[in-house]
XYZ file of C-alpha atoms in Angstrom:
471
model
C 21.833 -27.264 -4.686
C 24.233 -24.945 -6.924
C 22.087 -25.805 -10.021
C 19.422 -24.962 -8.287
C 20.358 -21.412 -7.149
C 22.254 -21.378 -11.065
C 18.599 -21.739 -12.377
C 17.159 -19.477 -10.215
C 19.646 -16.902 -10.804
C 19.291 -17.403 -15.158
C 15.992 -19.126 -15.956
C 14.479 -18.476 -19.057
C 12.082 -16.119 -20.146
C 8.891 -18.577 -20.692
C 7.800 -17.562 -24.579
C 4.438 -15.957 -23.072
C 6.639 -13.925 -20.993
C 8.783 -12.657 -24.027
C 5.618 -12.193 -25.866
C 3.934 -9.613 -23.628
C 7.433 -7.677 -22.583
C 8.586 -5.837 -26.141
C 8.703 -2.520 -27.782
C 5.367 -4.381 -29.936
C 3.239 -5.107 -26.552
C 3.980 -4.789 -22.901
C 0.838 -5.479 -20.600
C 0.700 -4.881 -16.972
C -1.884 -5.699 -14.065
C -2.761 -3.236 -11.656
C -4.538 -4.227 -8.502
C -6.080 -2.266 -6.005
C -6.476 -3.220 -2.380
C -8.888 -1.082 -0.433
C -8.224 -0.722 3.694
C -10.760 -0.286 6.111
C -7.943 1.820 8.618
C -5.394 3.932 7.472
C -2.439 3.101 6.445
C 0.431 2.393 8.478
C 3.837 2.295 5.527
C 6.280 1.594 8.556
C 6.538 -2.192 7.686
C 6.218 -1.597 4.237
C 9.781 -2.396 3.189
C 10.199 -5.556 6.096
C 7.291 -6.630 4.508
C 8.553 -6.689 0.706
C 11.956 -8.121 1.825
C 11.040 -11.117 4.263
C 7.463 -11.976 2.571
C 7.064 -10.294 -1.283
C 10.805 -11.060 -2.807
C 11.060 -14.882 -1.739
C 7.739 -15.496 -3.420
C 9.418 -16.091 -6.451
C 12.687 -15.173 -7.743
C 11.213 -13.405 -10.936
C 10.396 -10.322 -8.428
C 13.899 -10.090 -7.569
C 14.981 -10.840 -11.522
C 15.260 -8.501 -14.509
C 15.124 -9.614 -18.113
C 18.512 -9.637 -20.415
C 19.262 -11.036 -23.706
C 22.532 -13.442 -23.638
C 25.435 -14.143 -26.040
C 22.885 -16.322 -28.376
C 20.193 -13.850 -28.153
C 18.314 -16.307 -26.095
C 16.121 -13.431 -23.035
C 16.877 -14.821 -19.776
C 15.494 -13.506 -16.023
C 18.992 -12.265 -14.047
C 18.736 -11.655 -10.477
C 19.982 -8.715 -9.086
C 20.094 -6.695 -5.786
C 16.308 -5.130 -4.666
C 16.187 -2.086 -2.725
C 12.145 -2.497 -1.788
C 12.490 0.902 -0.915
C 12.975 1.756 -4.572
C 9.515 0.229 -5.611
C 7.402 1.950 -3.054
C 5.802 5.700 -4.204
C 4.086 7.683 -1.695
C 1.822 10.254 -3.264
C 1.553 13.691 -1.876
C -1.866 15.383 -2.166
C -3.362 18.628 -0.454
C -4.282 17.945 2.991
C -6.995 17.795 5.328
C -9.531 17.783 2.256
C -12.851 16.144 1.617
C -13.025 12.020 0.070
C -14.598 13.218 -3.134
C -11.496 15.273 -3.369
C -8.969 12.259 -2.485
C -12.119 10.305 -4.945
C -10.174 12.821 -8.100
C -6.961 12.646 -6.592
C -7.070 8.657 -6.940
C -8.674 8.572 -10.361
C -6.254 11.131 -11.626
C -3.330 9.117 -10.289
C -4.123 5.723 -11.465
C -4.868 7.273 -14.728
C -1.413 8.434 -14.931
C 0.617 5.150 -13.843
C -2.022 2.798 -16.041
C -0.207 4.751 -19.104
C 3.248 4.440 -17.676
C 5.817 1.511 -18.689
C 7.695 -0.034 -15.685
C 11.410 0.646 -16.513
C 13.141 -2.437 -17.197
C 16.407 -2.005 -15.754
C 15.214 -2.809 -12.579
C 12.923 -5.838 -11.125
C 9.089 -4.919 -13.118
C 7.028 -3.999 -10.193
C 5.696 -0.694 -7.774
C 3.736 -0.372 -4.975
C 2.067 2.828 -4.373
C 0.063 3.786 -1.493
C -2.167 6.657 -1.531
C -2.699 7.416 2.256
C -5.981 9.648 1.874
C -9.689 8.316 2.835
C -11.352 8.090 -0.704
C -15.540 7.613 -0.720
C -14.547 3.745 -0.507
C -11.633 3.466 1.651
C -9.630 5.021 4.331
C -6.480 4.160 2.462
C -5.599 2.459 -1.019
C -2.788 0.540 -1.834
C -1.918 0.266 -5.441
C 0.620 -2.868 -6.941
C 1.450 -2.804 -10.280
C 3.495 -5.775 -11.813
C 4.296 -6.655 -15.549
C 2.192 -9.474 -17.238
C 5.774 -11.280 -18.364
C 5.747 -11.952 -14.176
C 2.740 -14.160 -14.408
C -0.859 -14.395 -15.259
C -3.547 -13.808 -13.127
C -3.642 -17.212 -11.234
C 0.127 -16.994 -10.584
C 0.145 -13.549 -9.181
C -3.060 -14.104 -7.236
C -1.357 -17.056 -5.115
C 1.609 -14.283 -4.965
C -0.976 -11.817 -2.919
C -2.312 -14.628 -1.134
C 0.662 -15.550 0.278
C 0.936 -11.848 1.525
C -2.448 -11.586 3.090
C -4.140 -13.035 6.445
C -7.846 -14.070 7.351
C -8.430 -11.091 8.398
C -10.707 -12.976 11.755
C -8.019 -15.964 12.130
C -4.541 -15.325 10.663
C -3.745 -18.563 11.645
C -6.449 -20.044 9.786
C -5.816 -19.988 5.986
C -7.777 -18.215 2.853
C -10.165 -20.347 1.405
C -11.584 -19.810 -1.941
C -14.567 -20.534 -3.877
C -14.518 -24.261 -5.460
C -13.751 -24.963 -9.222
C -15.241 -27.136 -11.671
C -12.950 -28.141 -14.544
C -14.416 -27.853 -17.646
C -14.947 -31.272 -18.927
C -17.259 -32.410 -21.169
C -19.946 -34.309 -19.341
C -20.873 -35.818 -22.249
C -18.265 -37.776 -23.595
C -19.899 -41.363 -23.262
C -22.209 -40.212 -25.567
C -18.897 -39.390 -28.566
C -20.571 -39.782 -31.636
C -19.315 -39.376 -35.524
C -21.437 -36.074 -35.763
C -20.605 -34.550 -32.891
C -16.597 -35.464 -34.053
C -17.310 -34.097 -37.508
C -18.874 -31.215 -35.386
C -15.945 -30.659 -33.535
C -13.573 -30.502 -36.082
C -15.545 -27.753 -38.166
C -15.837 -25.366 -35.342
C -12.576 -25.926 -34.597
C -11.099 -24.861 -37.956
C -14.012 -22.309 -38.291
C -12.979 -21.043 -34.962
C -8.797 -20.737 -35.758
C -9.469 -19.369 -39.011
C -11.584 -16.508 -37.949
C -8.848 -15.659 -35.144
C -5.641 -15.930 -37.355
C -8.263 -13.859 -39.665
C -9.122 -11.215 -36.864
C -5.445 -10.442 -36.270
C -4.454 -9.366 -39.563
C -7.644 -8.718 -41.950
C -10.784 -8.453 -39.949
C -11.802 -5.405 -37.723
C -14.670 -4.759 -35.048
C -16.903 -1.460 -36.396
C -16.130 1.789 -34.682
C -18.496 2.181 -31.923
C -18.325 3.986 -28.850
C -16.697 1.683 -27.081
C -14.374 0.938 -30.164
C -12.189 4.225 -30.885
C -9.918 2.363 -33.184
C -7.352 5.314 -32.824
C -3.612 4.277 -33.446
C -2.008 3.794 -30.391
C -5.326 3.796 -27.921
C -2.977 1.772 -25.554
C -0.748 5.268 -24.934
C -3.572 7.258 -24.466
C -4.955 8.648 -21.256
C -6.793 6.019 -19.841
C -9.722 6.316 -16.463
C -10.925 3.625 -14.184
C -14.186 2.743 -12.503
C -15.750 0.307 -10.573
C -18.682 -1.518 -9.510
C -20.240 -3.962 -7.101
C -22.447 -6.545 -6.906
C -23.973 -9.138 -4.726
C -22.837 -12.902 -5.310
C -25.667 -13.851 -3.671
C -28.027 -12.220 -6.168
C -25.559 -13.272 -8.843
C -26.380 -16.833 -7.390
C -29.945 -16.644 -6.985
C -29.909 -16.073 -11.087
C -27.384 -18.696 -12.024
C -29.806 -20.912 -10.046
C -32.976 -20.246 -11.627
C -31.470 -19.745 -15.140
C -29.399 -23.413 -14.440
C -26.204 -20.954 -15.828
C -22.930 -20.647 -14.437
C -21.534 -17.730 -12.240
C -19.462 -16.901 -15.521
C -22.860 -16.896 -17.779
C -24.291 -14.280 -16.006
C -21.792 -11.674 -15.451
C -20.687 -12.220 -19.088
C -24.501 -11.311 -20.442
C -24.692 -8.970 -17.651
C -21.872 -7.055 -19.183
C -23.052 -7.507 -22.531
C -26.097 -6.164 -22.056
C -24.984 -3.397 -20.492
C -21.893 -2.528 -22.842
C -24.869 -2.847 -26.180
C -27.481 -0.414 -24.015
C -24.649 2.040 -23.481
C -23.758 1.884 -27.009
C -27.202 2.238 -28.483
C -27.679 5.245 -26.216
C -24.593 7.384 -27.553
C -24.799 6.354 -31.300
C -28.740 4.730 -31.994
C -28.123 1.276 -34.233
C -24.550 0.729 -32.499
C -26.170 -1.759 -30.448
C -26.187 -4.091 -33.525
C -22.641 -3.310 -34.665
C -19.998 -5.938 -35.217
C -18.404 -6.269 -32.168
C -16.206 -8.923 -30.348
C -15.086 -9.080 -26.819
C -11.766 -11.316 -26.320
C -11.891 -13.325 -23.105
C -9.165 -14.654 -21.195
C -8.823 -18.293 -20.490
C -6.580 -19.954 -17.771
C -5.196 -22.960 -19.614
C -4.181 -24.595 -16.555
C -6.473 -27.711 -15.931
C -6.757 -27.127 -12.259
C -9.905 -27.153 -9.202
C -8.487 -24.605 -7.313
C -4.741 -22.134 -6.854
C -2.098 -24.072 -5.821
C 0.333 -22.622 -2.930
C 3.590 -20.643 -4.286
C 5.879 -23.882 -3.280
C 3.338 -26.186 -5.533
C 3.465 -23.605 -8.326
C 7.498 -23.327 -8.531
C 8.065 -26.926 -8.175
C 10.025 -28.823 -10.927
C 7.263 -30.767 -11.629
C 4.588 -28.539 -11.034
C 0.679 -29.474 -12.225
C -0.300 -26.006 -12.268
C 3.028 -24.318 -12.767
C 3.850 -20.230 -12.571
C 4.287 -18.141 -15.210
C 1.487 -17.083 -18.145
C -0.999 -19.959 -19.353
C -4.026 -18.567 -20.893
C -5.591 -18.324 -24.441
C -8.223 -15.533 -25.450
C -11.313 -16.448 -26.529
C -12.944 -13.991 -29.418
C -16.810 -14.242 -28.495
C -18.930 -12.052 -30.430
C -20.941 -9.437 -28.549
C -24.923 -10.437 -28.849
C -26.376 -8.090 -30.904
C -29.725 -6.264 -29.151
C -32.038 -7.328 -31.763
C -30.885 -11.443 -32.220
C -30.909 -10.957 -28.414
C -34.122 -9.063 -28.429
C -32.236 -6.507 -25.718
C -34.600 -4.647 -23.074
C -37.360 -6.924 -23.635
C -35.768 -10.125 -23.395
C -32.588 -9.357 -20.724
C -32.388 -13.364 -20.010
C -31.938 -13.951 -23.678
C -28.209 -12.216 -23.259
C -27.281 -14.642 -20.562
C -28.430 -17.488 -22.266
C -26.389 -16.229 -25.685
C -23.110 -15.886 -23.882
C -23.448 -19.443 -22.521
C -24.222 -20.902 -25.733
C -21.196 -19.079 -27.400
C -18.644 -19.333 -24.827
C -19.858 -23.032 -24.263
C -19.560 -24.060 -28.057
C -15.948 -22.241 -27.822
C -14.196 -24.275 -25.177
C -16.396 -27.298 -25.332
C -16.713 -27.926 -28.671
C -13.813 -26.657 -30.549
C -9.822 -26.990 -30.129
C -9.369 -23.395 -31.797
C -7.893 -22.051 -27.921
C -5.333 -24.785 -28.342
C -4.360 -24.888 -32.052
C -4.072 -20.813 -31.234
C -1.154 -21.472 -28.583
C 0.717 -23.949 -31.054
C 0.558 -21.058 -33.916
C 2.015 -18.836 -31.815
C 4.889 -21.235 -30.994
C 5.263 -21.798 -33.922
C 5.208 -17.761 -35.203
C 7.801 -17.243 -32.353
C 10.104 -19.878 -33.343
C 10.503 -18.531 -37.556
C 9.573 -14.936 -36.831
C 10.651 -14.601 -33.007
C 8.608 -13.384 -29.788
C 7.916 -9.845 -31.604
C 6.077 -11.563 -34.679
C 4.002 -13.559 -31.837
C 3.347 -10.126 -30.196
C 2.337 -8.386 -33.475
C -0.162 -11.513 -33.612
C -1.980 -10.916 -30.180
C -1.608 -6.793 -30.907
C -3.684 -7.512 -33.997
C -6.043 -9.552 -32.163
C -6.731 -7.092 -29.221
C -6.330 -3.841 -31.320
C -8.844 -5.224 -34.134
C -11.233 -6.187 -31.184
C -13.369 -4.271 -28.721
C -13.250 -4.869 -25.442
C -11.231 -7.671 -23.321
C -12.671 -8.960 -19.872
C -10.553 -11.604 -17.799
C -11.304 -12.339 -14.072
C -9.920 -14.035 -11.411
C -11.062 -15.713 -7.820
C -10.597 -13.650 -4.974
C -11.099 -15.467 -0.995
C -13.914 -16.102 0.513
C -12.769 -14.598 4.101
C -12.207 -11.304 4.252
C -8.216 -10.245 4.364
C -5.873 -8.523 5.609
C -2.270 -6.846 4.665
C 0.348 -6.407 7.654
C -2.679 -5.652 10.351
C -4.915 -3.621 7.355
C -8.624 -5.340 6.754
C -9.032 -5.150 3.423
C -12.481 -3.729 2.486
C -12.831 -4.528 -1.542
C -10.099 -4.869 -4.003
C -10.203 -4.893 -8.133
C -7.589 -5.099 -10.745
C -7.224 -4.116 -14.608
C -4.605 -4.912 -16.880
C -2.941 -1.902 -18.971
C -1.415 -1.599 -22.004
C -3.500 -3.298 -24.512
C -4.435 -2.006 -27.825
C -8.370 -1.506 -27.069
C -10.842 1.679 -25.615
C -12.073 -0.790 -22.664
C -11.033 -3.795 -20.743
C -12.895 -4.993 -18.424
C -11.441 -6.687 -14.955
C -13.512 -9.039 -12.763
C -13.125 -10.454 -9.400
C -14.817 -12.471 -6.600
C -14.048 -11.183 -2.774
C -15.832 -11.777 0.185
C -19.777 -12.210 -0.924
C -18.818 -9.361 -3.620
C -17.935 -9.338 -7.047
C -16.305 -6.338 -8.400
C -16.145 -5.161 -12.027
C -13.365 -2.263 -12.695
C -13.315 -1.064 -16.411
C -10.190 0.495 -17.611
C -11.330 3.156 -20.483
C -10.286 5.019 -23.236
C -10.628 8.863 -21.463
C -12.387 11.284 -22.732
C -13.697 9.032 -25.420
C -15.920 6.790 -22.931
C -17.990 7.869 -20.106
C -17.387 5.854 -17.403
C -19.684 6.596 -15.300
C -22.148 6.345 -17.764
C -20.972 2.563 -19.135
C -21.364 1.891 -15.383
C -24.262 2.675 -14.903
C -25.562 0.781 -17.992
C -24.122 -2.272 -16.831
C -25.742 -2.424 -13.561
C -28.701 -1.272 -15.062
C -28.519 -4.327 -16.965
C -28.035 -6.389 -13.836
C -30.867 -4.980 -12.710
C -33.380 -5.937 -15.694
C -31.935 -9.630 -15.599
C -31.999 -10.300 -11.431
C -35.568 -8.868 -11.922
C -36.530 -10.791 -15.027
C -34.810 -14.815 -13.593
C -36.469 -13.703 -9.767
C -39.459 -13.772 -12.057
C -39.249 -16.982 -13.258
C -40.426 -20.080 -12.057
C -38.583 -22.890 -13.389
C -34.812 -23.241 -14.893
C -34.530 -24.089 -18.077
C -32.606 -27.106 -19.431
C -28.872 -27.207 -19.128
C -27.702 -26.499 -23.073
């Protein structure tokens, strides 16, 4: 039992964690949670103390380097009370007003670094009715916590059905990404394997250092983008009609919000700067290493023997943005759908690259140390274009300490790149947030692209009579 508390008290920074918490690249997830009644903040600190804080003990833990220079996560005393902001805004005025206020705000704390001498998370909760909500609460926690999967068990563990609380979340079922076709292993398809593979690893180690995207408008390239002011926006769409198209295109869920916000992303560009729709441009997307069907609870996570343990396990894969005319753009939408399956497909079924990518940068850690593996994923995401990772929300609709929860999104700050692009399931919803360079993207205008885009390819699958074979 006293090892036990010892380890809790000193574990290790995992060497993901060291790599995204330096002076080189520190990334942070914001999530949003959007309440149906006003908020109520008076169990707000009972609430961090009995349920947050024993989630894990890196939430009550703050990084230090020891005698041998090894970074280790130290416990230390949590005042909750400390983490929690309360915004003050002019009162008794209109939701497009409260609309500003919010934008303006998480604009300013996407571009702010957590302080590190003190546990690396905030809660804020803005306590104004926006358009969307009649109150917002805001968490922000450092990447080095966990990844997505790990800190989406952490809210789940916070949140209730919102019909049943004693009934528990359920979420939408998994298929591990196996390859169906393995009885049918032949010499070409090894020798096939093994090129895209090293084609694959050589073009990443090559993106990180030598090769960059072309400036576009959604590619600034400035020096420092991730300090810049930064705005967020959001959109929503139906999984059912997202479903309806994976079924007549025989695609996954995945396939078609990826072309979806291809398409999109290329018809915005081609509007502000004609033949940008045909740059070079590649979108890194994050992968959840973890071979699992489904999140684990927190006690299955933190276990000593954990199959789908806590902490950050994901690769990025670089998949190049279909050009309009090889996807023959407007007057072809499908064609975008069916390009991002057969690129992202190749990637993780028929090359190692992800995997040989996580052993370099074990391997640049242990002779150059965690910064020399951060300056290796900087490169990567500054000489990139956009970044889009997502995450399953429940089902059920939730709700936090008596609040129904309306919609939530997240976006994660701090990377080296003009957009990033945040996607979640909640509810029959799916909700896209896109974290932007200000003033040198329209938002509202990217937006509108994108579910423009949606638009031509529900209309054009709908259309369609028969799916297409599986590639």
């Amino acid at each position: 039992m006293e090892n036990t508390v010892q380890e809790a008290i000193s574990a290790p920074v995992s060497p993901a964690g060291q790599f995204l918490s330096n002076s080189v690249l520190s990334l942070s997830v914001i999530a949003v949670l959007e309440t149906e009644v006003p908020i109520d903040d008076s169990q707000t600190v009972s609430l961090l103390k009995n349920v947050f804080l024993p989630i894990n003990p890196r939430f009550s833990s703050i990084m230090v380097t020891n005698e041998d220079g090894e970074q280790r996560w130290k416990r230390v005393e949590v005042r909750p009370e400390d983490h929690v902001t309360i915004p003050v805004f002019a009162a008794g005025m209109s939701p497009e007003f409260y609309d500003k206020c919010l934008d303006d705000y998480l604009s300013e704390i996407a571009t702010e670094h957590l302080p590190q001498s003190r546990p690396m998370w905030e809660i804020h909760l803005i306590k104004y009715p926006t358009s969307n909500a009649a109150g917002n609460v805001i968490f922000k926690l450092h990447h080095s916590l966990g990844d997505g999967f790990s800190l989406m068990g952490a809210l789940l563990s916070c949140l209730k059905r919102a019909d049943d609380p004693s009934l528990p979340l359920t979420l939408p079922s998994l298929q591990s990404h196996t390859n169906k076709d393995g009885k049918n292993f032949s010499m070409r398809r090894f020798f096939s394997t093994v090129y895209n593979t090293a084609s694959d690893f050589s073009s990443s180690i090559m993106k990180s250092c030598l090769i960059e995207d072309d400036k576009t408008p959604i590619r600034s390239g400035h020096q420092g983008v991730e300090f810049l002011p930064a705005g967020i926006e959001t959109m929503t769409f139906s999984l059912d009609h997202i479903k309806q198209i994976k079924s007549k295109l025989g695609v996954t869920l995945n396939d078609v919000i990826s072309g979806t916000i291809f398409l999109g992303t290329r018809l915005y560009m081609e509007t502000l700067s004609p033949g940008s729709g045909n740059a070079h441009s590649t979108s890194l997307v994050l992968l959840n290493t973890r071979m699992f069907v489904g999140y684990k609870s927190i006690e299955e996570m933190v276990g000593p023997k954990a199959d789908s343990p806590w902490g950050n396990h994901f690769a990025f894969l670089n998949i190049p943005v279909p050009k309009l005319r090889d996807a023959a753009g407007a007057e072809n939408p499908l064609r975008f759908v069916f390009k991002a399956r057969q690129i992202i497909r190749r990637k993780r079924m028929s090359s190692f690259s992800v995997y040989l990518t996580a052993k370099y940068l074990q391997l640049v850690s242990k002779f150059r140390g965690a910064k020399g593996a951060s300056k290796y994923i900087h490169g990567t995401l500054k000489n990139t274009s956009m970044g889009i990772t997502s995450v399953m929300g429940p089902i059920e609709k939730m709700a936090l300490s008596n609040h129904p929860v309306k919609g939530l999104y997240f976006v994660v700050t701090g990377a080296p790149q003009s957009l990033m692009v945040g996607v979640i399931s909640y509810a029959g919803k799916l909700r896209v947030a896109l974290l932007v360079e200000k003033d040198f993207i329209d938002p509202r205008k990217l937006r509108s692209h994108i579910e423009d885009a949606f638009d031509m390819i529900f209309k054009a699958a709908c259309s369609r009579r028969t799916s297409p074979p599986a590639n």
